[in-house]
């Protein structure tokens, strides 16, 4: 191909990524000629037209109309177009890996065309015919830009390293995109975590969540206060506009109402934080678990003696308190069939393998036997308060010992009975497994736990109600499940098995949970 020809293709692809391709006037006429709609074509998925008219946006079945006008798509050689915008981290590694795996599974050749530093396109070509069937266009910048593109109708899917903000949720609803926190409007694609990292030569091995916040607020400035040398602490974080930076603020600083200090060194990519910290023994950074590289991840500890390490299993169960889900958000409109097939693929076992190989934490449920759960039960006995009776501890041990814990856990938003984002996604994951018969002829027990604030009996009652609420949510989502083939029960032990110290908001959040046990 000549340089001029390649330049022309790149220019066309840039226009594809930068502005809506469809924004041209068309007229749709019913087969009998009695009904005619004129407006601006917002999209076509190969089956349905989306048309902006004087009556608002309408979705029209293409089989019942004919199209006239300069914007009409070619029905014979239709190429599905999907626009994705948002997190550079997801766009750089995870999404390309998933698209490549999807292409191999579905008989497509995948070709990547780079346009500029943030725009690129994946072309899916059928191997049997050589015809291009889909263009997946990416604008990989940050989460803020992803939501802005969605609201401007310049993106179909947002890649986000944080939950949607309340104002973004309101704006999307007002724009006719429905509630983006609702069922089938978002999903957790993979899991990551926010981790404090130091150089391997740094003698400090652990830090409490409160100390971590105080360091980045400028309240603690010397390593000596953390058990290290008498030297100032150099701080590193992601760029302010990134979704990871916003997730760090939400999870580390906001719970204790502290603001970030000045003078923090910022980095465009999480990997750059790890590289900078690894070179400097006096540095402390917060980055993603997947991009920790050659650094040493600090253990999160507390005054009561509990220690929480970031690991694939503790991130998947949310036992590690700074879990950072990676989201996809999409509005209430039809996507092209191949896009829907791709999204379905991302939930399957092949995609979970891709996610693991890419360095992130997958969501495939795992069963953890009692002997593989470390010292959880020993901690439960050692930490039991005066109101937790020996009989209750014995009941818990006798009930759960013959069972295995699923890595699928459920936790709640702070100060709310609403499940957090990862747990809402877990409801759908578990519901699909039930529909597929994964747990037929087995017992699933939803077990509620609480923090230690308040009376033990009241805490157990609250935990039991939460366990029942999760059970109802899973059953409601599992529309086709045969409940005669699986035994779904509930139980609760309140504050009997804490995972973290109750003296911080982080610890109490971790302790308030519903686990799933299976036999």
XYZ file of C-alpha atoms in Angstrom:
519
model
C 0.000 0.000 0.000
C 1.298 3.461 -0.839
C 1.962 6.052 1.845
C -0.844 8.189 0.379
C -3.283 5.285 0.521
C -2.408 4.472 4.130
C -2.751 8.141 5.074
C -6.207 8.221 3.515
C -7.282 5.155 5.507
C -5.925 6.627 8.742
C -7.758 9.884 8.075
C -11.007 7.996 7.541
C -10.476 5.934 10.653
C -9.737 9.071 12.666
C -13.027 10.563 11.563
C -14.694 7.307 12.536
C -13.271 7.538 16.044
C -13.635 11.281 16.572
C -17.198 12.003 15.449
C -20.404 10.012 14.993
C -20.366 8.356 11.553
C -24.130 8.205 11.299
C -25.005 11.892 11.732
C -26.804 12.325 8.393
C -30.473 12.773 7.464
C -32.460 9.792 6.225
C -36.099 8.885 5.609
C -37.578 5.534 6.672
C -40.722 4.476 4.820
C -42.945 1.534 5.709
C -43.320 -1.191 3.097
C -46.874 -0.089 2.275
C -45.839 3.551 2.033
C -48.287 4.744 4.680
C -45.773 5.712 7.374
C -42.741 7.904 6.831
C -40.139 9.046 9.382
C -37.455 11.620 8.674
C -34.565 12.407 10.983
C -30.882 12.052 11.703
C -29.481 8.526 11.789
C -27.906 7.928 15.211
C -26.950 4.319 14.610
C -27.662 1.066 12.810
C -26.831 -2.337 14.271
C -27.522 -4.426 11.184
C -31.142 -4.972 12.231
C -32.514 -1.779 13.776
C -32.170 1.917 12.978
C -31.779 4.545 15.719
C -33.282 7.768 14.448
C -33.339 11.237 16.026
C -36.716 12.736 15.080
C -39.001 15.538 16.215
C -40.586 12.916 18.506
C -37.252 12.083 20.149
C -35.000 9.094 19.465
C -36.845 6.149 17.901
C -35.658 2.587 17.314
C -37.127 1.103 14.104
C -36.979 -2.500 12.882
C -35.141 -2.412 9.551
C -37.088 -5.364 8.144
C -40.278 -3.296 7.966
C -38.968 -0.147 6.254
C -36.940 1.102 3.329
C -34.261 3.759 3.781
C -33.542 6.727 1.545
C -31.046 9.545 1.967
C -27.283 10.051 2.088
C -26.913 8.433 5.517
C -28.481 5.079 4.658
C -26.169 2.154 5.475
C -25.193 -0.505 2.953
C -27.346 -3.462 3.961
C -25.439 -5.932 1.792
C -21.975 -5.124 3.150
C -22.899 -3.893 6.589
C -19.942 -3.271 8.901
C -20.820 -3.048 12.584
C -19.250 -0.076 14.330
C -18.635 0.048 18.078
C -17.069 3.025 19.851
C -15.276 2.477 23.169
C -13.835 5.286 25.243
C -12.258 5.669 28.670
C -9.464 4.134 30.711
C -6.081 3.948 28.991
C -5.157 1.024 31.259
C -8.072 -1.056 30.023
C -7.599 0.114 26.438
C -3.888 -0.634 26.388
C -3.917 -4.251 27.543
C -7.170 -5.824 28.650
C -9.623 -4.941 25.870
C -7.198 -5.727 23.001
C -6.435 -9.113 24.570
C -10.147 -9.901 24.861
C -10.932 -8.792 21.297
C -8.071 -10.914 19.971
C -9.336 -13.985 21.863
C -12.910 -13.323 20.712
C -11.732 -13.116 17.098
C -9.880 -16.423 17.278
C -12.910 -18.135 18.786
C -15.392 -16.773 16.217
C -13.342 -17.241 13.049
C -12.266 -13.630 12.496
C -8.913 -12.149 11.603
C -8.034 -9.204 13.832
C -6.134 -6.210 12.451
C -5.119 -3.187 14.487
C -4.735 0.288 12.988
C -3.107 2.933 15.205
C -4.254 6.469 14.501
C -2.582 8.571 17.188
C -1.503 8.235 20.811
C -5.040 7.620 22.089
C -7.057 6.475 19.037
C -6.878 3.022 17.452
C -9.222 0.647 15.660
C -9.571 -3.130 15.594
C -10.939 -4.504 12.309
C -12.658 -7.902 12.438
C -12.538 -9.735 9.100
C -14.240 -13.046 8.360
C -11.640 -15.663 7.548
C -13.896 -17.490 5.062
C -14.934 -14.465 2.965
C -12.271 -11.852 3.669
C -14.975 -9.253 4.357
C -14.678 -6.733 7.180
C -17.660 -7.236 9.498
C -16.861 -4.949 12.425
C -14.799 -1.976 13.537
C -14.095 -1.593 17.237
C -12.876 1.976 17.655
C -11.044 3.016 20.820
C -10.299 6.351 22.431
C -8.059 5.409 25.362
C -7.608 8.418 27.665
C -9.220 8.314 31.113
C -12.500 7.497 32.803
C -13.718 11.114 32.894
C -13.317 11.417 29.123
C -15.085 8.093 28.608
C -18.240 9.259 30.375
C -18.051 12.625 28.583
C -17.923 10.832 25.222
C -20.877 8.648 26.174
C -22.975 11.678 27.136
C -21.982 13.366 23.858
C -23.143 10.246 21.948
C -19.592 9.681 20.707
C -19.130 6.353 22.521
C -21.205 3.203 22.910
C -19.240 1.705 25.816
C -17.265 3.358 28.611
C -14.143 1.707 30.048
C -13.955 2.873 33.662
C -11.615 2.340 36.601
C -14.180 3.734 39.024
C -17.915 3.779 39.549
C -19.999 6.354 37.749
C -20.299 9.631 39.683
C -23.762 10.809 40.855
C -23.708 13.784 38.483
C -22.730 11.559 35.545
C -25.539 9.171 36.460
C -28.060 12.053 36.536
C -26.816 13.484 33.226
C -27.041 10.080 31.541
C -30.593 9.559 32.768
C -31.609 13.024 31.553
C -30.069 12.222 28.158
C -32.347 9.178 27.830
C -29.677 6.579 28.597
C -31.539 5.152 31.626
C -29.897 4.475 34.991
C -26.333 3.376 34.220
C -26.108 1.629 37.603
C -29.106 -0.561 36.757
C -29.162 -4.187 35.633
C -27.497 -4.707 32.228
C -26.289 -1.096 32.108
C -22.899 -1.847 33.624
C -20.738 -4.795 34.466
C -17.492 -5.538 36.214
C -15.170 -6.833 33.517
C -12.215 -7.697 35.739
C -10.812 -6.925 39.166
C -7.783 -5.004 40.303
C -6.792 -3.411 43.591
C -5.242 -0.231 44.940
C -1.949 -1.172 46.607
C 0.721 0.821 48.499
C 4.176 -0.026 47.153
C 7.773 0.627 48.194
C 11.184 -0.353 46.851
C 12.347 -3.892 47.701
C 15.154 -2.405 49.831
C 12.738 -0.452 52.022
C 12.600 -1.996 55.541
C 8.926 -1.047 56.080
C 6.674 -4.046 55.369
C 3.245 -2.877 56.516
C 1.047 0.165 56.980
C -2.460 0.765 58.296
C -5.097 2.298 56.013
C -5.264 5.326 58.315
C -1.482 5.811 58.186
C -1.598 5.506 54.397
C -4.174 8.288 54.192
C -2.200 10.427 56.648
C 0.973 10.043 54.603
C -0.703 11.221 51.391
C -2.415 14.022 53.298
C 0.945 15.303 54.505
C 0.251 14.418 58.160
C 3.085 11.840 58.195
C 6.180 12.939 56.280
C 9.055 10.849 57.681
C 9.708 7.116 57.348
C 10.653 7.030 61.009
C 6.971 7.381 61.945
C 6.302 4.122 60.056
C 9.194 2.193 61.577
C 11.679 3.064 58.858
C 14.767 5.277 58.589
C 14.901 8.953 59.528
C 14.223 10.258 56.009
C 11.464 12.133 54.177
C 8.846 10.173 52.229
C 8.637 10.817 48.475
C 5.081 10.302 47.198
C 3.864 8.976 43.838
C 0.328 8.740 42.414
C -1.406 8.454 39.010
C -2.413 11.584 37.082
C -5.340 13.399 38.683
C -7.764 12.824 35.804
C -7.299 9.060 35.718
C -9.918 6.665 37.027
C -7.267 4.952 39.170
C -6.406 8.249 40.865
C -10.088 8.876 41.561
C -10.492 5.335 42.924
C -7.507 5.918 45.223
C -9.052 9.106 46.572
C -12.450 7.425 47.048
C -11.038 4.423 48.892
C -8.057 5.819 50.791
C -8.689 9.503 51.485
C -12.461 10.012 51.480
C -13.291 7.522 54.316
C -11.260 9.629 56.759
C -12.121 12.974 55.137
C -8.555 13.895 54.246
C -7.275 15.733 51.172
C -4.133 15.013 49.201
C -1.079 17.090 50.017
C 0.850 19.155 47.478
C 4.102 17.999 45.937
C 3.012 14.473 45.007
C 4.729 13.233 41.838
C 2.144 12.244 39.242
C 2.459 9.634 36.489
C 0.471 8.968 33.325
C 0.492 5.159 33.713
C 0.406 2.863 36.779
C 3.519 1.049 35.550
C 5.461 4.323 35.692
C 4.636 4.626 39.397
C 6.035 1.160 40.067
C 9.208 1.880 38.086
C 9.799 5.187 39.892
C 9.227 3.657 43.336
C 11.427 0.628 42.623
C 14.363 2.967 41.880
C 14.016 5.011 45.083
C 14.118 3.337 48.541
C 12.585 6.474 50.104
C 9.494 6.501 47.874
C 5.951 5.390 48.611
C 3.444 5.026 45.799
C -0.093 3.822 45.315
C -0.690 1.945 42.099
C -2.712 -0.965 40.749
C -2.076 -4.557 41.805
C -1.702 -5.592 38.160
C 1.070 -3.003 37.624
C 3.039 -3.467 40.863
C 5.984 -4.885 38.903
C 9.239 -5.165 40.941
C 7.999 -3.228 43.946
C 7.149 -4.559 47.390
C 3.451 -4.335 48.245
C 2.868 -3.232 51.838
C 0.581 -5.325 54.026
C -2.438 -3.434 55.345
C -2.551 -3.857 59.127
C -4.429 -2.536 62.135
C -4.197 -2.050 65.867
C -6.017 -5.309 66.598
C -3.375 -7.465 64.940
C -5.128 -8.393 61.679
C -3.061 -8.177 58.480
C -4.477 -8.076 54.951
C -2.318 -8.825 51.915
C -3.295 -8.091 48.328
C -3.452 -11.369 46.412
C -5.572 -12.750 43.611
C -7.860 -14.631 45.995
C -8.261 -11.837 48.584
C -9.051 -9.367 45.789
C -11.620 -11.703 44.275
C -13.373 -12.200 47.622
C -13.031 -8.484 48.514
C -11.353 -9.522 51.766
C -8.642 -7.072 50.743
C -10.339 -3.727 51.468
C -9.029 -1.643 48.553
C -10.402 -3.706 45.674
C -10.791 -1.738 42.418
C -13.237 -3.221 39.897
C -12.791 -2.458 36.190
C -16.154 -1.483 34.684
C -17.894 -1.379 31.348
C -20.880 0.991 31.104
C -23.346 1.140 28.220
C -26.640 3.015 27.706
C -30.087 1.555 27.144
C -29.815 1.084 23.390
C -29.165 -1.819 21.086
C -25.595 -2.587 20.163
C -24.723 -4.466 16.955
C -25.056 -8.231 17.203
C -21.297 -8.813 17.097
C -20.835 -6.337 19.960
C -23.435 -8.186 22.019
C -21.688 -11.465 21.232
C -18.371 -9.958 22.347
C -19.862 -8.762 25.637
C -21.326 -12.238 26.232
C -17.904 -13.738 25.500
C -16.277 -11.547 28.182
C -18.283 -13.390 30.856
C -17.236 -16.874 29.767
C -14.385 -19.121 30.927
C -12.157 -18.373 27.917
C -12.312 -14.662 28.695
C -11.524 -15.295 32.369
C -8.327 -17.062 31.288
C -7.405 -14.058 29.130
C -8.015 -11.705 32.070
C -5.701 -13.759 34.294
C -2.956 -13.872 31.645
C -3.214 -10.085 31.246
C -2.304 -9.717 34.926
C -5.747 -8.835 36.290
C -8.041 -10.792 38.616
C -10.818 -12.762 36.943
C -14.299 -13.402 38.311
C -14.561 -17.149 37.793
C -15.872 -18.588 41.102
C -13.477 -20.813 43.043
C -14.201 -23.103 45.966
C -11.903 -22.680 48.982
C -11.772 -25.587 51.407
C -11.458 -24.936 55.132
C -7.831 -26.088 55.185
C -6.969 -23.518 52.493
C -8.457 -20.548 54.332
C -5.484 -19.842 56.567
C -6.171 -18.806 60.136
C -9.681 -17.383 59.673
C -11.272 -19.697 62.245
C -8.398 -19.289 64.696
C -8.792 -15.509 64.375
C -12.523 -15.863 64.966
C -11.909 -17.606 68.276
C -9.103 -15.239 69.302
C -11.102 -12.113 68.449
C -14.491 -13.165 69.737
C -15.993 -10.551 72.004
C -17.683 -11.187 75.305
C -21.103 -11.358 73.645
C -20.041 -14.063 71.155
C -20.682 -17.328 72.952
C -18.653 -20.497 72.690
C -21.820 -22.251 71.517
C -22.131 -19.837 68.575
C -18.506 -20.378 67.570
C -19.000 -24.132 67.794
C -22.177 -23.900 65.695
C -20.343 -21.896 63.035
C -17.427 -24.324 62.952
C -19.649 -27.418 62.825
C -21.824 -25.945 60.059
C -19.108 -24.576 57.784
C -16.330 -27.128 58.219
C -17.868 -29.700 55.815
C -18.405 -26.960 53.221
C -16.216 -24.824 50.940
C -16.346 -21.062 50.630
C -16.937 -19.579 47.175
C -14.792 -16.627 46.172
C -18.082 -14.931 45.236
C -18.835 -12.597 48.160
C -21.242 -9.721 48.672
C -20.589 -6.422 50.398
C -22.556 -3.232 50.795
C -22.016 0.436 50.104
C -20.935 2.425 53.157
C -23.927 3.325 55.327
C -26.337 1.558 52.970
C -28.162 -1.718 52.419
C -27.399 -1.398 48.675
C -24.854 -3.891 47.346
C -21.601 -2.353 46.115
C -20.722 -2.431 42.415
C -18.672 -5.619 42.491
C -21.399 -7.398 44.456
C -24.106 -6.319 42.000
C -22.008 -7.897 39.277
C -21.547 -11.006 41.459
C -25.340 -11.361 41.669
C -25.478 -11.691 37.881
C -22.494 -14.067 37.794
C -23.966 -16.405 40.395
C -27.426 -16.216 38.819
C -26.041 -17.321 35.446
C -24.193 -20.212 37.097
C -27.459 -21.339 38.704
C -29.288 -21.093 35.376
C -26.578 -23.213 33.734
C -26.974 -25.925 36.375
C -23.481 -25.478 37.833
C -24.752 -26.088 41.387
C -27.522 -28.599 40.674
C -27.913 -31.189 43.452
C -25.762 -29.055 45.768
C -26.436 -26.730 48.672
C -25.544 -23.039 48.581
C -25.650 -21.290 51.935
C -25.650 -17.473 52.070
C -23.900 -16.625 55.332
C -24.106 -13.136 56.808
C -21.424 -11.480 58.943
C -21.295 -8.042 60.553
C -18.896 -5.646 62.200
C -18.637 -5.569 65.992
C -20.372 -2.234 66.554
C -23.455 -2.699 68.744
C -25.023 -5.690 70.436
C -24.106 -9.149 69.161
C -27.727 -10.335 68.780
C -28.692 -7.229 66.811
C -25.640 -7.660 64.588
C -26.575 -11.261 63.877
C -30.141 -10.232 62.995
C -28.849 -7.577 60.586
C -26.440 -10.061 59.024
C -29.251 -12.586 58.563
C -31.456 -10.002 56.834
C -28.603 -9.110 54.498
C -28.012 -12.773 53.670
C -31.698 -13.194 52.849
C -31.636 -10.032 50.717
C -28.723 -11.386 48.683
C -30.456 -14.744 48.277
C -33.601 -13.006 46.964
C -31.547 -10.856 44.561
C -29.787 -13.913 43.116
C -33.066 -15.834 42.689
C -34.688 -12.819 41.014
C -31.766 -12.547 38.572
C -31.735 -16.303 37.828
C -34.922 -16.196 35.769
C -34.711 -19.730 34.327
C -33.264 -21.562 37.339
C -35.025 -24.699 38.527
C -35.128 -24.161 42.292
C -36.029 -27.814 42.846
C -32.508 -28.773 41.714
C -30.497 -26.601 44.108
C -30.828 -25.917 47.836
C -30.433 -22.199 48.644
C -30.387 -21.475 52.374
C -29.346 -18.605 54.645
C -27.517 -18.359 57.951
C -25.694 -15.684 59.927
C -23.009 -15.439 62.594
C -22.871 -11.684 63.057
C -19.548 -10.497 64.438
C -18.205 -14.011 65.049
C -15.585 -14.042 62.263
C -14.057 -10.581 61.628
C -11.690 -10.139 58.694
C -10.210 -6.816 59.837
C -10.065 -4.426 62.762
C -13.309 -2.691 63.707
C -11.529 0.513 64.709
C -11.580 1.944 61.148
C -14.224 2.459 58.475
C -12.183 0.208 56.158
C -12.204 -2.653 58.656
C -15.913 -2.378 59.402
C -16.646 -2.319 55.674
C -14.699 -5.555 55.156
C -16.434 -7.240 58.100
C -19.956 -6.455 56.835
C -20.381 -9.150 54.207
C -22.367 -12.118 52.933
C -20.282 -15.141 52.004
C -21.447 -18.096 49.913
C -20.632 -21.595 51.118
C -21.251 -24.738 49.081
C -21.376 -28.482 49.622
